PDB file of C-alpha atoms and ligand atoms in Angstrom:
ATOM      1  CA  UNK A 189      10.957 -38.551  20.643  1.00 66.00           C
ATOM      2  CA  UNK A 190       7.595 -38.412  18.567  1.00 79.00           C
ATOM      3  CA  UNK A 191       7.563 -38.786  14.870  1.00 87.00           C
ATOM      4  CA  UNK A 192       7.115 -35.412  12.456  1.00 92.00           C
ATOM      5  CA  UNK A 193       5.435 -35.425   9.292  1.00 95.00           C
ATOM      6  CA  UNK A 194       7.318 -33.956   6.209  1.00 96.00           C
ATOM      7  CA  UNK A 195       5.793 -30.634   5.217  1.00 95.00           C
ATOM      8  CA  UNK A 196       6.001 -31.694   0.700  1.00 95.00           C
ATOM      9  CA  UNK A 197       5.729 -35.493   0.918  1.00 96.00           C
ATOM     10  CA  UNK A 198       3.544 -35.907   4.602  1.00 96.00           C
ATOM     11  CA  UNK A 199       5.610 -39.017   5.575  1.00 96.00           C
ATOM     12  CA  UNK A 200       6.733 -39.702   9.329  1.00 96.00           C
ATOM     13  CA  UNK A 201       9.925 -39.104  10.074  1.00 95.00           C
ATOM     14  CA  UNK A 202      11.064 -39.718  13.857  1.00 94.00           C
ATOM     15  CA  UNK A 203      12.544 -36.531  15.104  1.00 93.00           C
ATOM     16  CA  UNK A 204      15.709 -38.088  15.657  1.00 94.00           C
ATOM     17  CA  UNK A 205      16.035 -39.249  12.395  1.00 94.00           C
ATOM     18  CA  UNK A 206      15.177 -35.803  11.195  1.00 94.00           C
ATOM     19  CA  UNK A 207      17.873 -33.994  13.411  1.00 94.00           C
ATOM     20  CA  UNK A 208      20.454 -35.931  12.216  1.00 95.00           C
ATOM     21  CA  UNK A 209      19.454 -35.790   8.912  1.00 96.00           C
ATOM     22  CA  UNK A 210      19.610 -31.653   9.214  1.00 97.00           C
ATOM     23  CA  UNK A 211      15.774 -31.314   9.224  1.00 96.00           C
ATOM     24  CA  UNK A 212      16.118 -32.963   5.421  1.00 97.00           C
ATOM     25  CA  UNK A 213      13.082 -35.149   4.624  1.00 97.00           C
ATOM     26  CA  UNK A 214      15.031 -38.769   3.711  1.00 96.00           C
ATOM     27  CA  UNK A 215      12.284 -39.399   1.654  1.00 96.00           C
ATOM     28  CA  UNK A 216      12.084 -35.837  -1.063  1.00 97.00           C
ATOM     29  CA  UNK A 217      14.806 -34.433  -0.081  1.00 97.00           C
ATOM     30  CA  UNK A 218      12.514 -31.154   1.218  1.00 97.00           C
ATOM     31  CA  UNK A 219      14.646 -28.756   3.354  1.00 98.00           C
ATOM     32  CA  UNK A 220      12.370 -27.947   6.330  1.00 96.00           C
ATOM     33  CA  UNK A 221      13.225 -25.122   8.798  1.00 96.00           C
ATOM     34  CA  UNK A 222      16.205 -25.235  10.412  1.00 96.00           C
ATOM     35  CA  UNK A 223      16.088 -22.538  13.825  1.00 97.00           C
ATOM     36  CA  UNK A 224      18.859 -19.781  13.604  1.00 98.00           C
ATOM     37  CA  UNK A 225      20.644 -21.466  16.919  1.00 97.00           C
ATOM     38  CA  UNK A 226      20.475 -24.731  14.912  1.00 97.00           C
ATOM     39  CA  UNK A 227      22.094 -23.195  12.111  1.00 98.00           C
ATOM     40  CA  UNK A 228      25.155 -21.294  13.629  1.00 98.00           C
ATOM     41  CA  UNK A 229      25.777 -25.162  15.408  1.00 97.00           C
ATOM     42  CA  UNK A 230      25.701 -27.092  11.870  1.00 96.00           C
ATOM     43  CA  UNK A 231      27.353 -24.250  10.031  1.00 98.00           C
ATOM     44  CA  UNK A 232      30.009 -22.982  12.447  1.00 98.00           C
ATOM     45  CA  UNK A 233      32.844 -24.432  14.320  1.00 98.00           C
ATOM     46  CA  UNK A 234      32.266 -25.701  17.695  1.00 98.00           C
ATOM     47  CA  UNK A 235      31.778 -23.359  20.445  1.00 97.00           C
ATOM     48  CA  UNK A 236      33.246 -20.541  17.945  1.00 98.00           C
ATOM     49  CA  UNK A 237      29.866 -18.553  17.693  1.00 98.00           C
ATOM     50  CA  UNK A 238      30.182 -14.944  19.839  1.00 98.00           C
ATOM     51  CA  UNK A 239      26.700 -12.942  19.472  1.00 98.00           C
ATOM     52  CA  UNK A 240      26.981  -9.550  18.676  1.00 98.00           C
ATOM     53  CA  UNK A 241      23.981  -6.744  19.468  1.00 97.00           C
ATOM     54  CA  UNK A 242      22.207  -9.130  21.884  1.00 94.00           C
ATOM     55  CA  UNK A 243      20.777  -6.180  23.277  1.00 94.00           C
ATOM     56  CA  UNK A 244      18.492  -4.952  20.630  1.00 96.00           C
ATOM     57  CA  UNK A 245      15.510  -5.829  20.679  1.00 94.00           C
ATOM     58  CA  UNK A 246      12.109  -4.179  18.719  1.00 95.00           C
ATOM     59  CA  UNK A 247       9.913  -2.006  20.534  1.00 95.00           C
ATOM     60  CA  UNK A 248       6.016  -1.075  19.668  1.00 97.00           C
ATOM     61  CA  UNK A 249       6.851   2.450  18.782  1.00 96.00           C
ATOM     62  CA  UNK A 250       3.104   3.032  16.829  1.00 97.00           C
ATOM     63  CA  UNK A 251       0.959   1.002  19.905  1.00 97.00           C
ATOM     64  CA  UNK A 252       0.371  -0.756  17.118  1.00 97.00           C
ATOM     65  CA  UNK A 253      -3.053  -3.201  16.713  1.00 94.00           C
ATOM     66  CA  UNK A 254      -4.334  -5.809  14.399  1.00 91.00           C
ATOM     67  CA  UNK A 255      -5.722  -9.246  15.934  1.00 91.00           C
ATOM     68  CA  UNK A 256      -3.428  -8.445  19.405  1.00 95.00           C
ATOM     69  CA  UNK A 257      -1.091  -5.475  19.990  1.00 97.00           C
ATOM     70  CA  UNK A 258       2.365  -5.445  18.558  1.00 98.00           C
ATOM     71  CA  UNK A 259       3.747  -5.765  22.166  1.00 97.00           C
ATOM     72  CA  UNK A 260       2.255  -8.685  22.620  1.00 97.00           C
ATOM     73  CA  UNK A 261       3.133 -10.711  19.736  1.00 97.00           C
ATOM     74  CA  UNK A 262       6.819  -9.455  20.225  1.00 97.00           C
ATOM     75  CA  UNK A 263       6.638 -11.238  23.749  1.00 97.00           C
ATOM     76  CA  UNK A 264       5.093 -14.481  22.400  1.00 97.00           C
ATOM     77  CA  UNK A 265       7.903 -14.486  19.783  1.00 97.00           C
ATOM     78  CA  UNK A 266      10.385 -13.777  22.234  1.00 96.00           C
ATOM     79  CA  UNK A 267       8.995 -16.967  24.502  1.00 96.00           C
ATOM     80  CA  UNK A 268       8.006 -19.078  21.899  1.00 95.00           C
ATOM     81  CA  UNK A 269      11.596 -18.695  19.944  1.00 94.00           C
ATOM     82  CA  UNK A 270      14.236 -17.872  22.931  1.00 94.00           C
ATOM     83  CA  UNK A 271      15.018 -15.132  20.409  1.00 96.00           C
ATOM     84  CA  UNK A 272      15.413 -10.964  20.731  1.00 95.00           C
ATOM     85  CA  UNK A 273      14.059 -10.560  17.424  1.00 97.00           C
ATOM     86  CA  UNK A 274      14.427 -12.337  13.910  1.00 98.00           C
ATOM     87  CA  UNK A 275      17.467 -12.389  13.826  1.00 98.00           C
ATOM     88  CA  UNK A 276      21.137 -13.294  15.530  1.00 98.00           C
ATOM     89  CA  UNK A 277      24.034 -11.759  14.601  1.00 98.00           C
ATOM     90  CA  UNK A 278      28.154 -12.390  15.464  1.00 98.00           C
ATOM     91  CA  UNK A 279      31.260 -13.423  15.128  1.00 98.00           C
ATOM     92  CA  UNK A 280      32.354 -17.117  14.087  1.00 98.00           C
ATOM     93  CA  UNK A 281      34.812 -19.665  12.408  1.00 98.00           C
ATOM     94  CA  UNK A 282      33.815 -22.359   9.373  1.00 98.00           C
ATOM     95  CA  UNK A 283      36.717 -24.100   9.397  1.00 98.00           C
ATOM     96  CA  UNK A 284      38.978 -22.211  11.216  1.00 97.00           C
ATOM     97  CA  UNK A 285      38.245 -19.105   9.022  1.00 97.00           C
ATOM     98  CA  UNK A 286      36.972 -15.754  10.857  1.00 98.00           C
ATOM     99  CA  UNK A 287      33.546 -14.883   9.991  1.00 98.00           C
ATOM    100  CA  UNK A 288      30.737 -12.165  10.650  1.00 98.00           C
ATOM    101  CA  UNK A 289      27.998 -14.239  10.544  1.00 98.00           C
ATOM    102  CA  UNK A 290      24.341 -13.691  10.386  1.00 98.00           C
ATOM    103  CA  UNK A 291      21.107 -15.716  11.010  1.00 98.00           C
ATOM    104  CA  UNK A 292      17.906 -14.978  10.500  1.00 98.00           C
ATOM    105  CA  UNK A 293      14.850 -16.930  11.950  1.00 98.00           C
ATOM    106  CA  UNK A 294      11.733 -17.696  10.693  1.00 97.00           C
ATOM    107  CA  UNK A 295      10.094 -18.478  13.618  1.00 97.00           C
ATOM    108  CA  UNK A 296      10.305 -15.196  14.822  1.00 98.00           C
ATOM    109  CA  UNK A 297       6.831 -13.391  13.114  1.00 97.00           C
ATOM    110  CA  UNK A 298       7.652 -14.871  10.088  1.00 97.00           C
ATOM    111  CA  UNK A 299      11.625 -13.414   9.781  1.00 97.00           C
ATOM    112  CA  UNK A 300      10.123  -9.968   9.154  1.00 97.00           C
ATOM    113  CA  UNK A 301      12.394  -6.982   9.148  1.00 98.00           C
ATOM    114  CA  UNK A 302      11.709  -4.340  11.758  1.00 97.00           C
ATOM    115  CA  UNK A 303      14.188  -1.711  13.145  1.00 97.00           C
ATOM    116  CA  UNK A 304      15.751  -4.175  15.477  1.00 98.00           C
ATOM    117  CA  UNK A 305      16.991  -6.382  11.768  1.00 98.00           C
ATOM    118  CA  UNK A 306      19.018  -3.504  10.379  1.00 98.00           C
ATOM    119  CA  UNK A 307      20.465  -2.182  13.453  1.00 98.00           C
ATOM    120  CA  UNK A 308      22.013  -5.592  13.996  1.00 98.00           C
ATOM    121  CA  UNK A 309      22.865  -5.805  10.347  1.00 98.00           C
ATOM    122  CA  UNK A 310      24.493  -2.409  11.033  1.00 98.00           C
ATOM    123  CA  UNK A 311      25.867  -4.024  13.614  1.00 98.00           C
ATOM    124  CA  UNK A 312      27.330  -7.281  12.253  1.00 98.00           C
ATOM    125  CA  UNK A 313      28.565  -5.060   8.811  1.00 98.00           C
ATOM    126  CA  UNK A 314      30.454  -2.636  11.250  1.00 98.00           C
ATOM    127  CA  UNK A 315      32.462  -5.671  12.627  1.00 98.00           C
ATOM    128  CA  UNK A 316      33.361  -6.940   9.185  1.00 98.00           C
ATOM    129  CA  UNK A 317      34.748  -4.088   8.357  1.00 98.00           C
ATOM    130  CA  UNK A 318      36.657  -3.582  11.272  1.00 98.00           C
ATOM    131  CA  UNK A 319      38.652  -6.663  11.516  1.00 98.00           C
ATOM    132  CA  UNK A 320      38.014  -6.931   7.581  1.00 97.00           C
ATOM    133  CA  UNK A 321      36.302 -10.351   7.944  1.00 98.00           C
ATOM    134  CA  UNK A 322      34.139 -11.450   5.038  1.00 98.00           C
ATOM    135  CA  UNK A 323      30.823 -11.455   5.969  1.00 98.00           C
ATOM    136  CA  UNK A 324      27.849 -14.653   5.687  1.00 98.00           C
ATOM    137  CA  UNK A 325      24.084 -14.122   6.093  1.00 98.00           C
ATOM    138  CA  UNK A 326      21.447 -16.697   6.186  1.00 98.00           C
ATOM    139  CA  UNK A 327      17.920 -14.920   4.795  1.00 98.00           C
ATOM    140  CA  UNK A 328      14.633 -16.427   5.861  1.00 98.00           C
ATOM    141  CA  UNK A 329      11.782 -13.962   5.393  1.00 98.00           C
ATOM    142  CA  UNK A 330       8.125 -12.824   4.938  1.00 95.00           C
ATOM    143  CA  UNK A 331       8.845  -9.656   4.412  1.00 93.00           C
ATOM    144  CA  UNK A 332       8.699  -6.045   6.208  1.00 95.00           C
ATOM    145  CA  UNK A 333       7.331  -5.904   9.744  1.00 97.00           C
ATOM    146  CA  UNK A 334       4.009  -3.781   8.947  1.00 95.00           C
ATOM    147  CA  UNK A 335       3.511  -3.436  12.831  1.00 97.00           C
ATOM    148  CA  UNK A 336       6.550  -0.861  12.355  1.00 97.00           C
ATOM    149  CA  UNK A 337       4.713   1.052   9.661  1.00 96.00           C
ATOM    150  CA  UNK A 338       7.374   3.498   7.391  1.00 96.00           C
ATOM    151  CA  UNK A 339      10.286   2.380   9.833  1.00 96.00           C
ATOM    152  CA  UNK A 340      10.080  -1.189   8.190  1.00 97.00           C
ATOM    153  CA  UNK A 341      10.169  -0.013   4.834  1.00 97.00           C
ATOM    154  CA  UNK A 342      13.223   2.234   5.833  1.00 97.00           C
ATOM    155  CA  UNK A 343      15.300  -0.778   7.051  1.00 98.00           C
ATOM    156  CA  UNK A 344      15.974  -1.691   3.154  1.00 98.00           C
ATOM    157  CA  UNK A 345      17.732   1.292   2.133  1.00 98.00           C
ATOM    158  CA  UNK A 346      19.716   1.239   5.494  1.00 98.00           C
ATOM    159  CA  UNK A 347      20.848  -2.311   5.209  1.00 98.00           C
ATOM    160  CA  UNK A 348      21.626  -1.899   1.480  1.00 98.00           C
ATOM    161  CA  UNK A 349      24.045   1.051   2.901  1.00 98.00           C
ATOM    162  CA  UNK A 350      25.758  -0.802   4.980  1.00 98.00           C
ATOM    163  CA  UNK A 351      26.348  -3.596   2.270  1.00 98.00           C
ATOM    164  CA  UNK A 352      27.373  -0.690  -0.145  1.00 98.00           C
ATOM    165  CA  UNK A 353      30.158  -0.198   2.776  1.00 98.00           C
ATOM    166  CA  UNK A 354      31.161  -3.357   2.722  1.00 98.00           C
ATOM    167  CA  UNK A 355      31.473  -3.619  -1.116  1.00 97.00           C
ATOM    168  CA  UNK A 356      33.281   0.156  -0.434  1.00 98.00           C
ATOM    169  CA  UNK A 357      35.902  -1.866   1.974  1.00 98.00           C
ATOM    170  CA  UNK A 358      36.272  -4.896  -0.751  1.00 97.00           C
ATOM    171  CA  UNK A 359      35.173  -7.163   2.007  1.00 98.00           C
ATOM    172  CA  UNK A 360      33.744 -10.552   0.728  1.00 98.00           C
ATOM    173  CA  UNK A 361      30.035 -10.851   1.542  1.00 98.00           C
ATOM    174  CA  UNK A 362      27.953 -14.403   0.752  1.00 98.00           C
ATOM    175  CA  UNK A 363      24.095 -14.716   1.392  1.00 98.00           C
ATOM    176  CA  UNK A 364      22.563 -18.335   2.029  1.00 98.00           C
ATOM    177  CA  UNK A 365      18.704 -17.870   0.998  1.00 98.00           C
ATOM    178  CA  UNK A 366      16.783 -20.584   2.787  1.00 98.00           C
ATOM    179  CA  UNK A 367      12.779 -21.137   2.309  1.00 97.00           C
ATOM    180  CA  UNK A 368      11.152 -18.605   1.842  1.00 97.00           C
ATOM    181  CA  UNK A 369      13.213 -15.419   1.384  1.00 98.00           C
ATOM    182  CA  UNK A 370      11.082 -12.604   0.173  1.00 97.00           C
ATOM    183  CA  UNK A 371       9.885  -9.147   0.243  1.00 96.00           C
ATOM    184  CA  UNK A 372      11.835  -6.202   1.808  1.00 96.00           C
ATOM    185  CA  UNK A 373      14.700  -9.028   2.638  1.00 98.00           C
ATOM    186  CA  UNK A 374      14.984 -10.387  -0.946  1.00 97.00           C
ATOM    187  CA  UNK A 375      13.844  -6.403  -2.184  1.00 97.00           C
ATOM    188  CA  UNK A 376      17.548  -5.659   0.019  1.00 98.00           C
ATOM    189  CA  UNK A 377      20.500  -7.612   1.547  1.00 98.00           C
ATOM    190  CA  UNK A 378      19.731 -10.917  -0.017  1.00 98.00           C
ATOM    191  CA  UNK A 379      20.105 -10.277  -3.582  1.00 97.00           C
ATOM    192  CA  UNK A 380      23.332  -7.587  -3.328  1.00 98.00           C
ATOM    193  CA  UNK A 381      25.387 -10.439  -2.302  1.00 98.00           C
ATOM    194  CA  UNK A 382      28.898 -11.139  -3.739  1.00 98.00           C
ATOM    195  CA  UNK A 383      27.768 -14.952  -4.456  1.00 98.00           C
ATOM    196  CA  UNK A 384      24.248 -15.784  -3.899  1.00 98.00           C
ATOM    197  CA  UNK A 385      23.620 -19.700  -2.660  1.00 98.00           C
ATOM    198  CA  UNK A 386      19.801 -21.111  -2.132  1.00 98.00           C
ATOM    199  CA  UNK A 387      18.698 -23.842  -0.757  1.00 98.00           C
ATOM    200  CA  UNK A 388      17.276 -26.227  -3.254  1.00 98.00           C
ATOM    201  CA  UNK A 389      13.274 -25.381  -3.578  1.00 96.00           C
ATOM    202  CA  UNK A 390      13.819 -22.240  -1.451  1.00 97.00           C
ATOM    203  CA  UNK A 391      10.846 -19.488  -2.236  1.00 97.00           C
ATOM    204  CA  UNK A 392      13.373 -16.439  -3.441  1.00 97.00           C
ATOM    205  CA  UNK A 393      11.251 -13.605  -4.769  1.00 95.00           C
ATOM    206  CA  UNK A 394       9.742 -10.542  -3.874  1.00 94.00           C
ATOM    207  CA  UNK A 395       5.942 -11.315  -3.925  1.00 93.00           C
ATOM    208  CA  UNK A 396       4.919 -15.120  -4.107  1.00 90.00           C
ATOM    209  CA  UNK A 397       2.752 -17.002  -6.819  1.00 91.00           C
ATOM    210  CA  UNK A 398      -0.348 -16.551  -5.022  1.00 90.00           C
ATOM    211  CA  UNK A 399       0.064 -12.805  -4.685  1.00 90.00           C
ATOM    212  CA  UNK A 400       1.340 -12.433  -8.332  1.00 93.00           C
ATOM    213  CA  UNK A 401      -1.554 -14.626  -9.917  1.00 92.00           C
ATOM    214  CA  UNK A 402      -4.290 -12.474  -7.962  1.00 93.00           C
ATOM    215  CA  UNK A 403      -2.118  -8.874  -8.854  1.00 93.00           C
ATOM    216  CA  UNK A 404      -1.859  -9.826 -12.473  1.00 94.00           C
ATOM    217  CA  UNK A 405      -4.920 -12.105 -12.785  1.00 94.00           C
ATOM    218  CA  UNK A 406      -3.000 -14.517 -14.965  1.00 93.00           C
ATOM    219  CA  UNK A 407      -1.293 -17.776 -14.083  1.00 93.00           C
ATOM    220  CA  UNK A 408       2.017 -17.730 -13.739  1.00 92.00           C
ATOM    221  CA  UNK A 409       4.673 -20.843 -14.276  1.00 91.00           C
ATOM    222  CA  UNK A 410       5.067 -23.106 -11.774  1.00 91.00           C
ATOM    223  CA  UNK A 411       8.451 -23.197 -10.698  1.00 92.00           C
ATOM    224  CA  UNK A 412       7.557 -19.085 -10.629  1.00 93.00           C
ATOM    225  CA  UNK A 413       9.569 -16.956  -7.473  1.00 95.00           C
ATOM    226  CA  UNK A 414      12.134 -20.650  -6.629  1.00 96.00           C
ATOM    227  CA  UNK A 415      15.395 -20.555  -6.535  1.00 97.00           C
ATOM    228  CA  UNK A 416      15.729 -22.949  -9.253  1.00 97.00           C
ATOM    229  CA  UNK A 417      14.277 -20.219 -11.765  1.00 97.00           C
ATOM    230  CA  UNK A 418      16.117 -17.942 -10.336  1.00 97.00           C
ATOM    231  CA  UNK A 419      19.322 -20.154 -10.677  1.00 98.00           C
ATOM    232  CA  UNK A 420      18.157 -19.771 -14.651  1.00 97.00           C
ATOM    233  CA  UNK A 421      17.400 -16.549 -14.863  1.00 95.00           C
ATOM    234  CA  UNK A 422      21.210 -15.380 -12.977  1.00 96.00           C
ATOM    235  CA  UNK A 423      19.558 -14.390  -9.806  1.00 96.00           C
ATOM    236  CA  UNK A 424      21.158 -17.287  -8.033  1.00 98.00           C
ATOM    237  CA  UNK A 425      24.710 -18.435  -8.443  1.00 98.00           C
ATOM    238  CA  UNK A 426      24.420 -21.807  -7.089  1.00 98.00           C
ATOM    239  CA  UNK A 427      22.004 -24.246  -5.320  1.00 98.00           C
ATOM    240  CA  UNK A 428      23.545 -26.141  -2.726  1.00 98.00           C
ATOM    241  CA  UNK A 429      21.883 -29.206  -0.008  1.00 98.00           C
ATOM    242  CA  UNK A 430      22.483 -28.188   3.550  1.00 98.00           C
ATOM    243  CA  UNK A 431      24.455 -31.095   3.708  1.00 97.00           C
ATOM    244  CA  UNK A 432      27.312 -29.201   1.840  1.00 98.00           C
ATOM    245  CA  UNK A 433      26.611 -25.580   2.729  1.00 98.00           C
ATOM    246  CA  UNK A 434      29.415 -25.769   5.674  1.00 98.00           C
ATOM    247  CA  UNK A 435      31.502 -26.734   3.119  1.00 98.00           C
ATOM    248  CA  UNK A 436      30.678 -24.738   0.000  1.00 98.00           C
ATOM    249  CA  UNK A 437      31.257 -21.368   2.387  1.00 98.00           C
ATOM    250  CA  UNK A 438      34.529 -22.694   3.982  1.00 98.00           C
ATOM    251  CA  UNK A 439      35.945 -23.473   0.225  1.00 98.00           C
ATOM    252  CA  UNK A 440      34.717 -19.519  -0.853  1.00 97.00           C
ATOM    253  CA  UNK A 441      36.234 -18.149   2.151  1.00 97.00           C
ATOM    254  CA  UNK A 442      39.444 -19.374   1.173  1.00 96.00           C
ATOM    255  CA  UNK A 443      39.051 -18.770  -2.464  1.00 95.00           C
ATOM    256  CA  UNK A 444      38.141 -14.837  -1.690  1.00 92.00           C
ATOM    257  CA  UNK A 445      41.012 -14.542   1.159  1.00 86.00           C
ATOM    258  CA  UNK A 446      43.187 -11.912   0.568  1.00 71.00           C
TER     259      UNK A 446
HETATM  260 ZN1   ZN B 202       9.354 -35.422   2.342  1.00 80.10          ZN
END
């Protein structure tokens, strides 16, 4: 296996170390990106994960065209990620309790949300309602999918609907923000959440530091749009290593079971 270099600290880490150490760096502690399959398998009981809405998949409805057509991007994503789109949706156990689980993936033009994202969020919020199991999603986003134009900016009101629904049902619903989680995803699903968990040093805002100190031309603090201000400032309800997110869900699931 060859050795990786820690994205914060740029030490070597052997791969293996770094798989079993749940893409952790040993040496700062930085949570690196986990994939969504990767996830479901630390997070979820063996073999327990069913995907749900397989099927959908984004389509280039605009031809759209910046550096290469939207069609083509979608099928490098799709090759380079083994993915349909940014994220996986289904049902699954953490520790023997019924879930409605969803994953979103980074890797997949940067987690943006496109039509495909809230029809499986429709999807995945349908289920939970129907066999009234509480309902877990992992955020990891850029932002909107631009390449969809107004139909990416629509995809926040129509996931926020179908969390309203779940609220409606008094169904349990917990979001895991990961690194980053912003824009339309953080503007939507990730911060209507029952209980709200991050990630320690997860970007959780809605535009980034960069963005912010060229909008406002002013500098801005510099633990500005992390989940550790927003932990502060009430945003987040608690920071938790991936090492104990398994178990920090499986302890709220039974705490909210009715
Ligand atoms: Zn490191």
């Amino acid at each position: 296996m060859n050795d990786l270099e820690c994205r914060n600290c740029k030490k070597k880490i052997s791969e293996e170390k770094f798989m079993s150490n749940l893409w952790i760096c040993p040496f700062c502690g930085y949570h690196s990106y986990v994939s969504a399959r990767d996830r479901i398998q630390i997070t979820t009981d063996d073999n327990s994960f069913v995907e749900l809405g397989n099927s959908i998949h984004s389509v280039d409805f605009l031809n759209f065209y910046d550096i290469k057509p939207y069609s083509t991007k979608l099928k490098e994503a799709k090759l380079k990620s083994s993915l349909e789109d940014a994220i996986m949706v289904g049902k699954a156990k953490i520790k023997n309790c019924n879930i409605a689980l969803g994953v979103m993936d980074f890797s997949f033009i940067g987690g943006s949300m496109g039509s495909a994202i809230g029809e499986k969020i429709k999807i995945i919020t349908d289920y939970s309602i129907e066999k009234k199991v509480p309902l877990v999603i992992f955020c990891a986003s850029g932002g909107a999918r631009m390449q969809e134009g107004a139909m990416s900016l629509m995809q926040m009101a129509k996931t926020v609907s179908c969390i309203n629904r779940i609220r409606e049902n008094k169904i349990p619903y917990f979001c895991i923000v990961t690194n980053p989680t912003s824009g339309g995803v953080s503007a939507s699903f990730a911060t209507i959440a029952d209980i709200i968990i991050s990630e320690p040093g997860a970007l959780f805002c809605f535009a980034g530091p960069r963005v912010v100190k060229q909008t406002i031309k002013k500098s801005v603090p510099s633990d500005f749009g992390t989940s550790e201000r927003g932990l502060k400032n009430g945003q987040v309800d608690i920071i938790v290593s991936r090492n104990d997110i398994r178990d920090t869900i499986a302890k709220l699931l039974k705490l909210f079971k009715r």
